[in-house]
Amino acid sequence: MLNNAKGVYIVAQTPFDEAGNVDLHSIDTLVDFYIQHGANGFTVLGVSGEAGKLNADEARQVAQRYIQRAGGLPVIIGVSNPSLAQLASFSNEAMDLGAAGVMIAPPSGLQTDEDLLGYFAEAFRRIEGTPTVLQDFPFASKVAMSVPLIHQLIERHAEIQLIKEEDLPCLNKISRLREGAGRRVAILTGNNAMYLPLELQRGADGPMAGFSYPEMLSQVYALHQQGRADEADDLFDLYLPLLRYEAMGFWGVCARKEVMRRRGAIRHATLRTPGPKLSGHDLAELDRLVARLERRLGR
């Protein structure tokens, strides 16, 4: 059950070859890479997974390949779509493939609590009983959800078992969500894990994020669980310059893919068009950031 989710749920990339075709072989190596570095689960076809650039057949292939390779670890499939008919269809396909649940963010254009309550009532009528992650990411969705509204949605819809909380400022929102007196759901955090140690101290159950050094996410989480908060902060600080570099939207995802290519996780660092490409200056900056990180880790 997703309401018991804890640890590191990697927001996984979608690998492409040099021509921009989905690279299924690199999904295998990427899953192995993530598991080697402490992943407890996966979130596939999210915003940074370039879900919006895939057609329906490609999305199905990517979801199936991740589920098959994950070896029993939970895989959550992003199914957000302005069309409720398509959302419901892909949700059902994902669950039939063996997904642990689906992730939904509200579509842009919803402005009032009444709009949101009506939208989710219809969504869950169509996917009744499907374990669901409610993604609170107004930077991408352009939809603001208040804490009272989220509590109301949780109480109305048992399908909601996990909140991906990445509104800003995130810390007080996590605290207020945790203070709710209703049914407990898991809270995992996004925003590229930029605020991870503080979010864990506020009651988050772990990160749902992507980073080219996923071992940092798992090690910081483990140290926090052991009550070693200062050590968790010190370790996090070592990685912060590169983490921050990868936090710049799709350009940062391009940088992340390049680092993971260098680490042998994927064969190519391609973002599907339209998407940025790294310049010589960008690559030189990555060289310096990675070399500096490796030196500090070596010490």
XYZ file of N, CA and C in Angstrom, residues 1 3 124 129-132 153-162 183 185:
57
model
N 0.839 -1.195 0.000
C 0.000 0.000 0.000
C 0.878 1.251 0.000
N 0.252 4.134 1.102
C 0.216 4.966 2.313
C 1.284 4.562 3.317
N -11.851 9.859 -9.832
C -11.870 8.639 -9.028
C -13.112 7.801 -9.279
N -10.755 2.718 -6.780
C -9.939 1.702 -6.139
C -8.469 1.706 -6.530
N -8.058 2.595 -7.443
C -6.665 2.630 -7.892
C -5.805 3.426 -6.918
N -4.771 2.822 -6.317
C -3.888 3.588 -5.418
C -3.277 4.769 -6.161
N -3.368 5.943 -5.553
C -3.032 7.168 -6.276
C -2.115 8.068 -5.462
N -9.793 16.229 0.140
C -9.658 15.208 -0.897
C -9.260 13.862 -0.299
N -8.362 13.890 0.679
C -7.928 12.641 1.320
C -9.106 11.949 1.992
N -9.928 12.717 2.672
C -11.061 12.117 3.379
C -12.149 11.637 2.433
N -12.297 12.283 1.305
C -13.340 11.887 0.350
C -12.935 10.684 -0.501
N -11.629 10.539 -0.751
C -11.181 9.562 -1.746
C -10.107 8.666 -1.145
N -10.509 7.441 -0.821
C -9.559 6.483 -0.246
C -8.454 6.129 -1.228
N -8.671 6.399 -2.506
C -7.644 6.107 -3.502
C -6.360 6.903 -3.239
N -6.478 8.104 -2.679
C -5.308 8.939 -2.414
C -4.557 8.356 -1.227
N -3.391 7.809 -1.495
C -2.602 7.156 -0.456
C -1.270 7.854 -0.205
N -0.881 8.753 -1.100
C 0.429 9.391 -0.995
C 0.333 10.782 -1.607
N -7.229 10.615 8.094
C -6.510 9.422 7.654
C -5.066 9.772 7.269
N -1.705 9.574 5.277
C -1.151 9.185 3.994
C 0.350 9.441 4.039
